[in-house]
Short mmCIF file of C-alpha atoms in Angstrom, two decimals:
data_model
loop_
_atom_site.label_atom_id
_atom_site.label_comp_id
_atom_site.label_asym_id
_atom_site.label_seq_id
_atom_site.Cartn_x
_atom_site.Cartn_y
_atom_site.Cartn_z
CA UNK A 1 -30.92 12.71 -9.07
CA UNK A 2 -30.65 9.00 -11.21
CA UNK A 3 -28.46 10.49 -12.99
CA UNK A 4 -26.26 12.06 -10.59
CA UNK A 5 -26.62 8.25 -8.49
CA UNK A 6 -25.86 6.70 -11.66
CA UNK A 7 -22.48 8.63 -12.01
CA UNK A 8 -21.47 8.08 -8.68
CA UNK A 9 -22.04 4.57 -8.98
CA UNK A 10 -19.64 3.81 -11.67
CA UNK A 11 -17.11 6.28 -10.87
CA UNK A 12 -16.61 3.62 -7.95
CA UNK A 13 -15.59 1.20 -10.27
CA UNK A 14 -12.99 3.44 -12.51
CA UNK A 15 -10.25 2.48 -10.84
CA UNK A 16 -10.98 -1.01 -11.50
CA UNK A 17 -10.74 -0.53 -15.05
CA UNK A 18 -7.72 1.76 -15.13
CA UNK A 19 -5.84 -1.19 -12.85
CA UNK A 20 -7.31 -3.66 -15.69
CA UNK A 21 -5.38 -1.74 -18.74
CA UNK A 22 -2.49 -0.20 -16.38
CA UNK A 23 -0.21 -3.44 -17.78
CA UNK A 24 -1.03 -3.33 -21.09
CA UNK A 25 0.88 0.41 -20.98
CA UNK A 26 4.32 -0.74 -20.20
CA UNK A 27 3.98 -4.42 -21.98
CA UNK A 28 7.93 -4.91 -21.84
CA UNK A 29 7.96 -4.50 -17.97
CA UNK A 30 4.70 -6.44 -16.78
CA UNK A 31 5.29 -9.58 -19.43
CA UNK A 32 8.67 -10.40 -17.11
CA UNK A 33 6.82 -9.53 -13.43
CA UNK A 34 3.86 -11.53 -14.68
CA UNK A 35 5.85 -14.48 -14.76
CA UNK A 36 8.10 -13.20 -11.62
CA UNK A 37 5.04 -13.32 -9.67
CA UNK A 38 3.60 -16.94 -11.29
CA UNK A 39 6.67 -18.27 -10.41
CA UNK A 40 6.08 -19.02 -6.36
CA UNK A 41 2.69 -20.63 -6.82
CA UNK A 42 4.22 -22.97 -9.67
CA UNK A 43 6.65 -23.33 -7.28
CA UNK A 44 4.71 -24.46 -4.34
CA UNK A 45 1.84 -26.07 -6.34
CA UNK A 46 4.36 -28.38 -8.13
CA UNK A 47 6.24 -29.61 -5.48
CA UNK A 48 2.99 -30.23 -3.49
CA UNK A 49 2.39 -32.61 -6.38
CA UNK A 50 5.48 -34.52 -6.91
CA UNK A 51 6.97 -34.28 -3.23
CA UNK A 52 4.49 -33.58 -0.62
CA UNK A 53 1.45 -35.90 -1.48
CA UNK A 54 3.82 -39.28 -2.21
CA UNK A 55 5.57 -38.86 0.70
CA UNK A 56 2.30 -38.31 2.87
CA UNK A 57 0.45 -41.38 1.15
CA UNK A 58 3.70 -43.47 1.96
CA UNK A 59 3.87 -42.11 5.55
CA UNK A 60 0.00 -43.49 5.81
CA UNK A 61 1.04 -46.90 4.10
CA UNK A 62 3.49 -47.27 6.83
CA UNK A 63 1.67 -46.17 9.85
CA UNK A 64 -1.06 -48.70 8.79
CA UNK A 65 1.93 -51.36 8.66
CA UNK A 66 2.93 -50.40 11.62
CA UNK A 67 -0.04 -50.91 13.86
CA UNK A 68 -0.27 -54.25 12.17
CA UNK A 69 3.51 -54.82 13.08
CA UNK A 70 4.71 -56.68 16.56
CA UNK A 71 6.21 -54.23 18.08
CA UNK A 72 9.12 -56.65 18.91
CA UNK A 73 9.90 -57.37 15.99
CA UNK A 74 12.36 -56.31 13.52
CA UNK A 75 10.21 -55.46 10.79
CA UNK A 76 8.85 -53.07 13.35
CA UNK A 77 11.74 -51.13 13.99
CA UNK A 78 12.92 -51.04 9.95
CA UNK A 79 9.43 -49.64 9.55
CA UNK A 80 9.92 -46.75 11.99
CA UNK A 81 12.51 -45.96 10.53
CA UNK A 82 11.35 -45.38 7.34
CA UNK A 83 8.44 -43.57 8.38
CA UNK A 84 11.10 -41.34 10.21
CA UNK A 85 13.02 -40.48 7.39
CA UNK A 86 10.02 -39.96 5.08
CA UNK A 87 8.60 -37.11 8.20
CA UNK A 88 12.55 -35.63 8.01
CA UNK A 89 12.57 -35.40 4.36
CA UNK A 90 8.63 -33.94 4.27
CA UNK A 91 9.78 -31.41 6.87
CA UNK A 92 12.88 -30.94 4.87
CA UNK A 93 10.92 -30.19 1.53
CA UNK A 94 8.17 -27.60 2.90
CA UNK A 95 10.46 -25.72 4.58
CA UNK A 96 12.90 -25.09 2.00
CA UNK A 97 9.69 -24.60 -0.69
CA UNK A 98 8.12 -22.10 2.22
CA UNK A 99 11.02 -19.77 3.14
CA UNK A 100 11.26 -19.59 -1.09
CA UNK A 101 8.16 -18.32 -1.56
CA UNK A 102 8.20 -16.28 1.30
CA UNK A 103 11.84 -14.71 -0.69
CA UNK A 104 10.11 -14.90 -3.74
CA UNK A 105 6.90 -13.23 -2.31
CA UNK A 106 8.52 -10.13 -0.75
CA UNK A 107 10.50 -9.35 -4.38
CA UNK A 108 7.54 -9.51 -5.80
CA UNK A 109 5.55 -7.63 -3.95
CA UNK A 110 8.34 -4.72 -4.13
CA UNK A 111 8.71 -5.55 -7.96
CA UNK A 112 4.92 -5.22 -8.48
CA UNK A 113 4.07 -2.65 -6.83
CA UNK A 114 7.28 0.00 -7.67
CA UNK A 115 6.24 -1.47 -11.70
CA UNK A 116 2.57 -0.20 -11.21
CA UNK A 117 3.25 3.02 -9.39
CA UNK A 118 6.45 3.98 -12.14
CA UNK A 119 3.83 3.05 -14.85
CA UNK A 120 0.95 4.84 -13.59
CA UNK A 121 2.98 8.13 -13.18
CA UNK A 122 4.03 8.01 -16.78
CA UNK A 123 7.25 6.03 -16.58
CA UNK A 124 8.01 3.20 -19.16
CA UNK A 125 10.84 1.52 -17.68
CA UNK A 126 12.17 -2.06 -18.22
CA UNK A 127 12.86 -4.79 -15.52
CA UNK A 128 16.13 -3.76 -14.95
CA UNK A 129 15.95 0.13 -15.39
CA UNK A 130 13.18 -0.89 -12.38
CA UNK A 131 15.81 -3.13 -10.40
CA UNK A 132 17.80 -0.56 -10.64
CA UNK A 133 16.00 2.69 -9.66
CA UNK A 134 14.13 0.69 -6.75
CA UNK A 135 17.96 -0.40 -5.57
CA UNK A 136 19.18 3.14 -5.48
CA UNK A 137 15.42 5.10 -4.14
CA UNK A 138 12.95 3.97 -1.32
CA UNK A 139 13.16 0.22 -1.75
CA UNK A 140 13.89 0.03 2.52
CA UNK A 141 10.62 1.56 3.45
CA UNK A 142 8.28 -1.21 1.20
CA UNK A 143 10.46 -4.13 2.52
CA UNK A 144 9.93 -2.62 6.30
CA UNK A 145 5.82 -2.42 5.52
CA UNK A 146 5.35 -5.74 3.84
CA UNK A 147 7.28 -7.43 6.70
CA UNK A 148 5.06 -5.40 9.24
CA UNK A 149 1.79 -6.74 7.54
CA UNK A 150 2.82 -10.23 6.86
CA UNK A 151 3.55 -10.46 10.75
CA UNK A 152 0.41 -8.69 11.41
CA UNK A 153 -1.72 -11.31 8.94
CA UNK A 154 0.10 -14.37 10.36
CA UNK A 155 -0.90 -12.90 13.88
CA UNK A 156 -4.21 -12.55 12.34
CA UNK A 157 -4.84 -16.00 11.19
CA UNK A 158 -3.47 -17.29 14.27
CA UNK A 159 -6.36 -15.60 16.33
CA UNK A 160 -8.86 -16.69 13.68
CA UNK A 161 -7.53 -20.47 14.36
CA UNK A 162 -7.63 -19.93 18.18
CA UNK A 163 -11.43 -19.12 17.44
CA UNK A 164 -11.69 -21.96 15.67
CA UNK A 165 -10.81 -23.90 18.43
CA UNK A 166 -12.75 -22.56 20.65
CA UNK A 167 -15.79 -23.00 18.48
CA UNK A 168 -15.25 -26.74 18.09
CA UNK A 169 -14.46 -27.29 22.02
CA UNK A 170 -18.35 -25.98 22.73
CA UNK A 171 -19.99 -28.72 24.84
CA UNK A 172 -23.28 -29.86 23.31
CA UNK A 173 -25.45 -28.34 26.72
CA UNK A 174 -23.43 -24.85 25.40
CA UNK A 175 -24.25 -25.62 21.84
CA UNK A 176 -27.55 -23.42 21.10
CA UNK A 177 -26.37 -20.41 23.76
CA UNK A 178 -22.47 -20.26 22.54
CA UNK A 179 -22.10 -21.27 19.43
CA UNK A 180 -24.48 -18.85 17.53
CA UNK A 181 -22.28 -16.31 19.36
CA UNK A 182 -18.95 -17.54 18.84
CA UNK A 183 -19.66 -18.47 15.20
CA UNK A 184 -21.10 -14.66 14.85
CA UNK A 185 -17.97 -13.06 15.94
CA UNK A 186 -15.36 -15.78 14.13
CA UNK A 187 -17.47 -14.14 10.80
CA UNK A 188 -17.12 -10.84 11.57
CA UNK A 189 -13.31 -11.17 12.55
CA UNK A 190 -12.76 -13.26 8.94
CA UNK A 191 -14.57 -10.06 6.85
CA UNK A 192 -12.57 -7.71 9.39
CA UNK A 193 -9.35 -10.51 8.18
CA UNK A 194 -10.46 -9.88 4.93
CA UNK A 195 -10.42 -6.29 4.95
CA UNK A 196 -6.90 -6.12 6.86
CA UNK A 197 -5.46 -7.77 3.65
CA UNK A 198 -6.59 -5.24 1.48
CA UNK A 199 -5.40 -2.41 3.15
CA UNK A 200 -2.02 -3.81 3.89
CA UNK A 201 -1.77 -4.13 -0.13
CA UNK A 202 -3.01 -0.16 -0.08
CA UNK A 203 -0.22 0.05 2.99
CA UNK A 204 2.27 -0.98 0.83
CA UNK A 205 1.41 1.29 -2.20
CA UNK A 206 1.42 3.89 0.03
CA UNK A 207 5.45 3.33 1.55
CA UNK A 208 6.18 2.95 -2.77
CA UNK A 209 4.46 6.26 -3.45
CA UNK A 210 5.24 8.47 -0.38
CA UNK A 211 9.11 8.24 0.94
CA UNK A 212 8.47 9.51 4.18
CA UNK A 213 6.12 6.36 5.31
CA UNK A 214 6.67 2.92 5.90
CA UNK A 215 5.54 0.80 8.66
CA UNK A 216 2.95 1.59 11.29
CA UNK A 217 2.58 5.16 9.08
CA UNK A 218 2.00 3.76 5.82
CA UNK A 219 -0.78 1.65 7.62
CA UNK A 220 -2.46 4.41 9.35
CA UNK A 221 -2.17 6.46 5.83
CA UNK A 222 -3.75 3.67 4.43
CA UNK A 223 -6.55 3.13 6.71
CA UNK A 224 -7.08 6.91 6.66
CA UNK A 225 -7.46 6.45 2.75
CA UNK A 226 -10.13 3.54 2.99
CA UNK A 227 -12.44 4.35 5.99
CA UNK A 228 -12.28 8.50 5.52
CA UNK A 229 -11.28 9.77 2.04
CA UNK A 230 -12.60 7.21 -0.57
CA UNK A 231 -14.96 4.48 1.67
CA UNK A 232 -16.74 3.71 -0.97
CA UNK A 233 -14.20 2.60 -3.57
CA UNK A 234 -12.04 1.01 -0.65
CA UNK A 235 -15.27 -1.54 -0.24
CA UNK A 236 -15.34 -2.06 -3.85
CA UNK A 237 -11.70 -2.79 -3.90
CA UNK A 238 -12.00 -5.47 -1.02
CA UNK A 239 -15.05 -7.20 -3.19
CA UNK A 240 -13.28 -7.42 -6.17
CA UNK A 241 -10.12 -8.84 -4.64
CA UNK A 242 -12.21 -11.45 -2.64
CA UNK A 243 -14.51 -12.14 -5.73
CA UNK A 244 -11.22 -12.77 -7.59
CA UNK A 245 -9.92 -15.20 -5.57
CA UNK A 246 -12.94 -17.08 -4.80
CA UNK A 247 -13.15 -17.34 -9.18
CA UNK A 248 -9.69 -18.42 -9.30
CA UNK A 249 -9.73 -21.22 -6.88
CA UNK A 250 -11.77 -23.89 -8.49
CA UNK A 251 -8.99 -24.22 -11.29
CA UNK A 252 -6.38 -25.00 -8.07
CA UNK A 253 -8.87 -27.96 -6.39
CA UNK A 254 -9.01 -29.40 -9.85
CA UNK A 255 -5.43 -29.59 -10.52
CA UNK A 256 -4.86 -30.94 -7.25
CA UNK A 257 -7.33 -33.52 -7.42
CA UNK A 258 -6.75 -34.81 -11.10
CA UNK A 259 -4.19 -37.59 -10.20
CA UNK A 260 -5.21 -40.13 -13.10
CA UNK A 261 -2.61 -38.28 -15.69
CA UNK A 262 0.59 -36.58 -14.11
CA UNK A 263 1.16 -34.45 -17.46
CA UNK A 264 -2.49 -33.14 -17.21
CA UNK A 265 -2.24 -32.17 -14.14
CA UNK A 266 1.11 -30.09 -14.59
CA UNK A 267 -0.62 -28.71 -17.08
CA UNK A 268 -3.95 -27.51 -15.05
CA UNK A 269 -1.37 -26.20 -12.16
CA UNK A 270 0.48 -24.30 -14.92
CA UNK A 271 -2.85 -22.45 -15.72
CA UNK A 272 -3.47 -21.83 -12.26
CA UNK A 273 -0.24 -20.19 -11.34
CA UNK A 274 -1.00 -17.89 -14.25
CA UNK A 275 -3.74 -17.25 -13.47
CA UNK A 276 -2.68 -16.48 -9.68
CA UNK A 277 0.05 -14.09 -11.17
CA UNK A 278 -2.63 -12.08 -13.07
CA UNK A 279 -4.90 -11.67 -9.84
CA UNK A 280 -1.67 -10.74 -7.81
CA UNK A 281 -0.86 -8.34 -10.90
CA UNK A 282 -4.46 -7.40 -10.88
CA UNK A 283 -4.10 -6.63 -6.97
CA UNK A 284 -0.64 -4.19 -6.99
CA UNK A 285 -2.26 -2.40 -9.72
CA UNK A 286 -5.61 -1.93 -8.50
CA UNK A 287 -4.19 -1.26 -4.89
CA UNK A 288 -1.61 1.64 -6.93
CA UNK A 289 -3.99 3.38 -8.93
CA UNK A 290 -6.30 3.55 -5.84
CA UNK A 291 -3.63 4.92 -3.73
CA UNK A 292 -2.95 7.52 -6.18
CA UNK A 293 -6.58 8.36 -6.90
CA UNK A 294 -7.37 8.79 -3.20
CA UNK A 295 -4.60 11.26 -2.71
CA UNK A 296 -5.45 12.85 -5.48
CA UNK A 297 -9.03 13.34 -4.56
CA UNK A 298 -7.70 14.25 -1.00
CA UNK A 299 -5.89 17.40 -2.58
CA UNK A 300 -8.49 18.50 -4.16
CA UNK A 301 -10.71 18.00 -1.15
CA UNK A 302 -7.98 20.52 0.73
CA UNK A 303 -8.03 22.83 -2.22
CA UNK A 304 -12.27 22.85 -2.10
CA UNK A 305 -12.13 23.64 1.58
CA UNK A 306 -9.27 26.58 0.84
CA UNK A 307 -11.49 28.42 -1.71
CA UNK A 308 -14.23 28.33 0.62
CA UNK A 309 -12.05 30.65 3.24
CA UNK A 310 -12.77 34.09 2.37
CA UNK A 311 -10.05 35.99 0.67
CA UNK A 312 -10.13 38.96 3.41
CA UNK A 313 -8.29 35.48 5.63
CA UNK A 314 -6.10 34.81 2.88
CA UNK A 315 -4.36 38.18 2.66
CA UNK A 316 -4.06 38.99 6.56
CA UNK A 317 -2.44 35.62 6.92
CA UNK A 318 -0.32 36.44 4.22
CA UNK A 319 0.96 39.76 5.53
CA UNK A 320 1.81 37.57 8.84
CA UNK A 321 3.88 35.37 6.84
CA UNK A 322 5.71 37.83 5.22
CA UNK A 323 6.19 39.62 8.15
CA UNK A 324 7.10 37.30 10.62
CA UNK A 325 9.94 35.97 7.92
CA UNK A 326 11.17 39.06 6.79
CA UNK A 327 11.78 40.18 10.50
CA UNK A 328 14.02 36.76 11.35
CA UNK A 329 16.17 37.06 7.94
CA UNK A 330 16.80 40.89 8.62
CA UNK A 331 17.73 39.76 12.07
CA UNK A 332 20.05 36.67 10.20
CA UNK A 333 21.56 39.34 7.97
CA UNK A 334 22.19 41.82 11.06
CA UNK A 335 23.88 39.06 13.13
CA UNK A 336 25.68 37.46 9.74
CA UNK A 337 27.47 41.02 8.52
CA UNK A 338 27.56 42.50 11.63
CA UNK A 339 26.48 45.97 9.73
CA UNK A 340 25.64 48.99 11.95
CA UNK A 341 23.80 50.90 9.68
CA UNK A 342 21.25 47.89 9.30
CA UNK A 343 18.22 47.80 12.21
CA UNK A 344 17.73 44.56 13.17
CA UNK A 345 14.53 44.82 13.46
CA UNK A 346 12.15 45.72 10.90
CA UNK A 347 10.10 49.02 11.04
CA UNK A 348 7.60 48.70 8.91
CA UNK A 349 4.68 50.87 6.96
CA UNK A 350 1.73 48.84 6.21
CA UNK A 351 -0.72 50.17 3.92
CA UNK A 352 -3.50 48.91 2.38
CA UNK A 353 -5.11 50.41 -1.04
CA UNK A 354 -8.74 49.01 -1.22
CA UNK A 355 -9.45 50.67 -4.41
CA UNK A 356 -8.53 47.72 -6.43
CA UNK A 357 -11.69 45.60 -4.87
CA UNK A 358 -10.90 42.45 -1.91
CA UNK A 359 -9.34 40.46 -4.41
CA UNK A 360 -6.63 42.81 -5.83
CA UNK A 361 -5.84 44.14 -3.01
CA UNK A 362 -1.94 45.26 -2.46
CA UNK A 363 0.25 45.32 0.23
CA UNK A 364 3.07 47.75 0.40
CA UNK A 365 5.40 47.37 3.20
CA UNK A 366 8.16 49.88 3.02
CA UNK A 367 11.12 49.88 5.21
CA UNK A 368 11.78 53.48 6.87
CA UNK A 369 16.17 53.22 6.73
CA UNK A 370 14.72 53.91 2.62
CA UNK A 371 15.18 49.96 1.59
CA UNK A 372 12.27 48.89 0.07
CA UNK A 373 11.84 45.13 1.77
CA UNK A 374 8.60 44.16 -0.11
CA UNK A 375 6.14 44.57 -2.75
CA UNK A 376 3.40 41.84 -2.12
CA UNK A 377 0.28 41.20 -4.04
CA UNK A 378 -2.46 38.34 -4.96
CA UNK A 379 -0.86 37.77 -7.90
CA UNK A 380 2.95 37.69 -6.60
CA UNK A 381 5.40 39.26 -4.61
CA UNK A 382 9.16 40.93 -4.43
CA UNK A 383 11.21 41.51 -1.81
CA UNK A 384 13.89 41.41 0.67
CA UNK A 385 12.38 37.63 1.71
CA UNK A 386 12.80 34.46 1.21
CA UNK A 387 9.71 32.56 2.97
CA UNK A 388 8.00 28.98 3.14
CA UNK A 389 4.09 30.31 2.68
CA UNK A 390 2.99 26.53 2.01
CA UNK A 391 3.29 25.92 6.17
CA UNK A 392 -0.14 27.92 5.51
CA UNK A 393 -1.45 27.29 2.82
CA UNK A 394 -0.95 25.57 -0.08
CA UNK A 395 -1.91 27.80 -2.77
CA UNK A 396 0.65 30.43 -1.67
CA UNK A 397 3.29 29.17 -3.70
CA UNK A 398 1.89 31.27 -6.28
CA UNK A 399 3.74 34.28 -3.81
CA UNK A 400 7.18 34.40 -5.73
CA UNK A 401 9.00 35.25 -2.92
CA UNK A 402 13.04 35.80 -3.70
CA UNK A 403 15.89 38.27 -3.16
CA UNK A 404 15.77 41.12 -4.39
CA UNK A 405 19.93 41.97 -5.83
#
């Protein structure tokens, strides 16, 4: 039983250490989306530094100058003035820096994600063999998902602000009754904030990996993943991500606080947007290989629950495939070649020959115009046909079901 716990236990955390090696498989693609993904928080940290915080200390200077100021003065109205242009140029500069790294974001989000999912199926492409191939597949249905869950997480933080609010507005003759409440549920809406992020980065995975979803379906697929197929490795996943962060962040309050040496503190935001490239790296990866795991564990879950059906169901449903298909292409061929000494409709001799035991049991289904339509066993099958048996189940493409010339 310890042992059996203890194996359980750290498969949980395999993924984690396949997403920790998955770059160093495919160095010559990960060293240039590395720095493709550092680049935004240099980007944003750096001109926090040398735009963002002058201008704000000179907007203060001047709005304690100009509550000193006589208002009729002309000092007064140079000073507004200046503090006028200094708020156009700070709106100016943190736009432009935001709708970059919002640009910048979204490629690399696409870029990370189609690099760790090529990588982890085997492929060792380059950056541009990866431009390229994400260009020309499913590169629509990640941009359609990660703009669905950024709106979604603004929303998100937006009602977590609201809450905020709320909390601070609380009267002091409220305090002990409502705010124990209030401050109760803003907690459990940031952990259920915190786990939205995580499986919007699963959510995306899943639109790179599977073709046919994107949006509000790669979501659900994603949820279904985390809360149904693996629960316990999707809670490991949203620890690690939030421990991650919560490691990384001192390195970003120093660097923004050291203002005795400008050079030094390049330097320390430098460090810090590489190190916020390899936790975003860390992220698509460990989000990818958990993807793939879960469906892979989900197929194998289907194919555990198929063996369990007794083989007596297997065969009967079998025959009712064939059968049903083999009667609508005779009826195709009929109508096609307009032939009169073709039935459409298939008369058919089932036997069944027990002697072989349940699980070699064979089907013989003989036409009586003397055709022979099909020969159909557990092993495979001959015929007349041309069916889809995986509608059913999935094993039955193992039924080699073609036309017999």
């Amino acid at each position: 039983m310890a042992a059996r716990t203890s194996a359980n236990f750290s498969s949980c955390f395999t993924f984690l250490k396949e997403a920790l090696v998955l770059p160093t498989q495919n160095p010559k693609l990960f060293t240039p989306v590395f720095l493709l993904i550092a680049l935004p928080s240099f980007l944003v940290l750096s001109t926090n530094v040398l735009f963002v915080q002058p201008l704000s200390m000179d907007m203060a200077e001047l709005a304690i100058k100009l509550q000193t100021t006589d208002p009729s003065s002309a000092e007064y109205r140079m000073i507004l003035e200046e503090l006028k242009h200094d708020v156009t140029q700070l709106i100016l500069v943190v736009v432009a820096v935001e709708l970059v790294a919002l640009v910048l974001g979204f490629v690399n989000q696409c870029v990370g994600f189609f690099a760790a999912s090529s990588t982890y199926s085997g492929d060792r492409y380059s950056l541009p063999e990866l431009l390229r191939k994400a260009m020309k597949g499913n590169l629509k249905g990640p941009l359609i998902t990660i703009a669905m869950v950024t709106v979604l997480r603004v929303t998100y933080m937006a009602l977590l602000g609201v809450l905020i609010y709320s909390v601070m507005q609380v009267q002091r003759h409220y305090l002990i009754k409502v705010l124990s409440v209030q401050v109760l549920l803003f907690v459990l809406c940031f952990l259920a904030f915190l786990y939205f992020n995580v499986v919007g980065m699963v959510s995306v995975a899943v639109s790179v990996g599977d073709t046919e979803r994107r949006g509000i379906r790669a979501l659900r697929q994603a949820w279904r993943l985390m809360t149904r197929v693996r629960r316990k490795e999707g809670l490991v996943l949203v620890v690690a991500i939030c421990l991650l962060s919560i490691a990384v962040s001192p390195v970003n309050l120093v660097a923004a606080a050291y203002t005795k040496n400008m050079v030094l503190g390049l330097c320390l935001l430098v460090v810090y947007a590489l190190l916020s490239g390899a936790e975003q790296l860390f992220y698509f990866a460990a989000a990818t290989v958990y993807y793939c795991q879960a469906m892979d564990s989900k197929g194998e879950a289907m194919d555990y629950a198929y063996a369990k059906i007794p083989t007596v169901i297997k065969t009967t449903t079998a025959l009712i495939v064939m059968l049903i298909t083999t009667r609508v292409l005779d009826k195709q061929h009929h109508e096609r070649f307009h032939s009169p000494g073709i039935t459409s409709s298939v008369d058919m001799f089932c036997s069944l020959s027990p002697e072989a035991g349940k699980r070699n049991r064979r089907i013989y289904c003989i036409q009586l115009s003397d055709r022979v339509l099909m020969d159909a066993s557990g092993d495979g099958a001959t015929g007349m046909m041309s069916c889809s048996p995986s509608l059913i189940w999935p094993e039955m493409h193992e039924l080699n079901c073609r036309w017999a010339v």
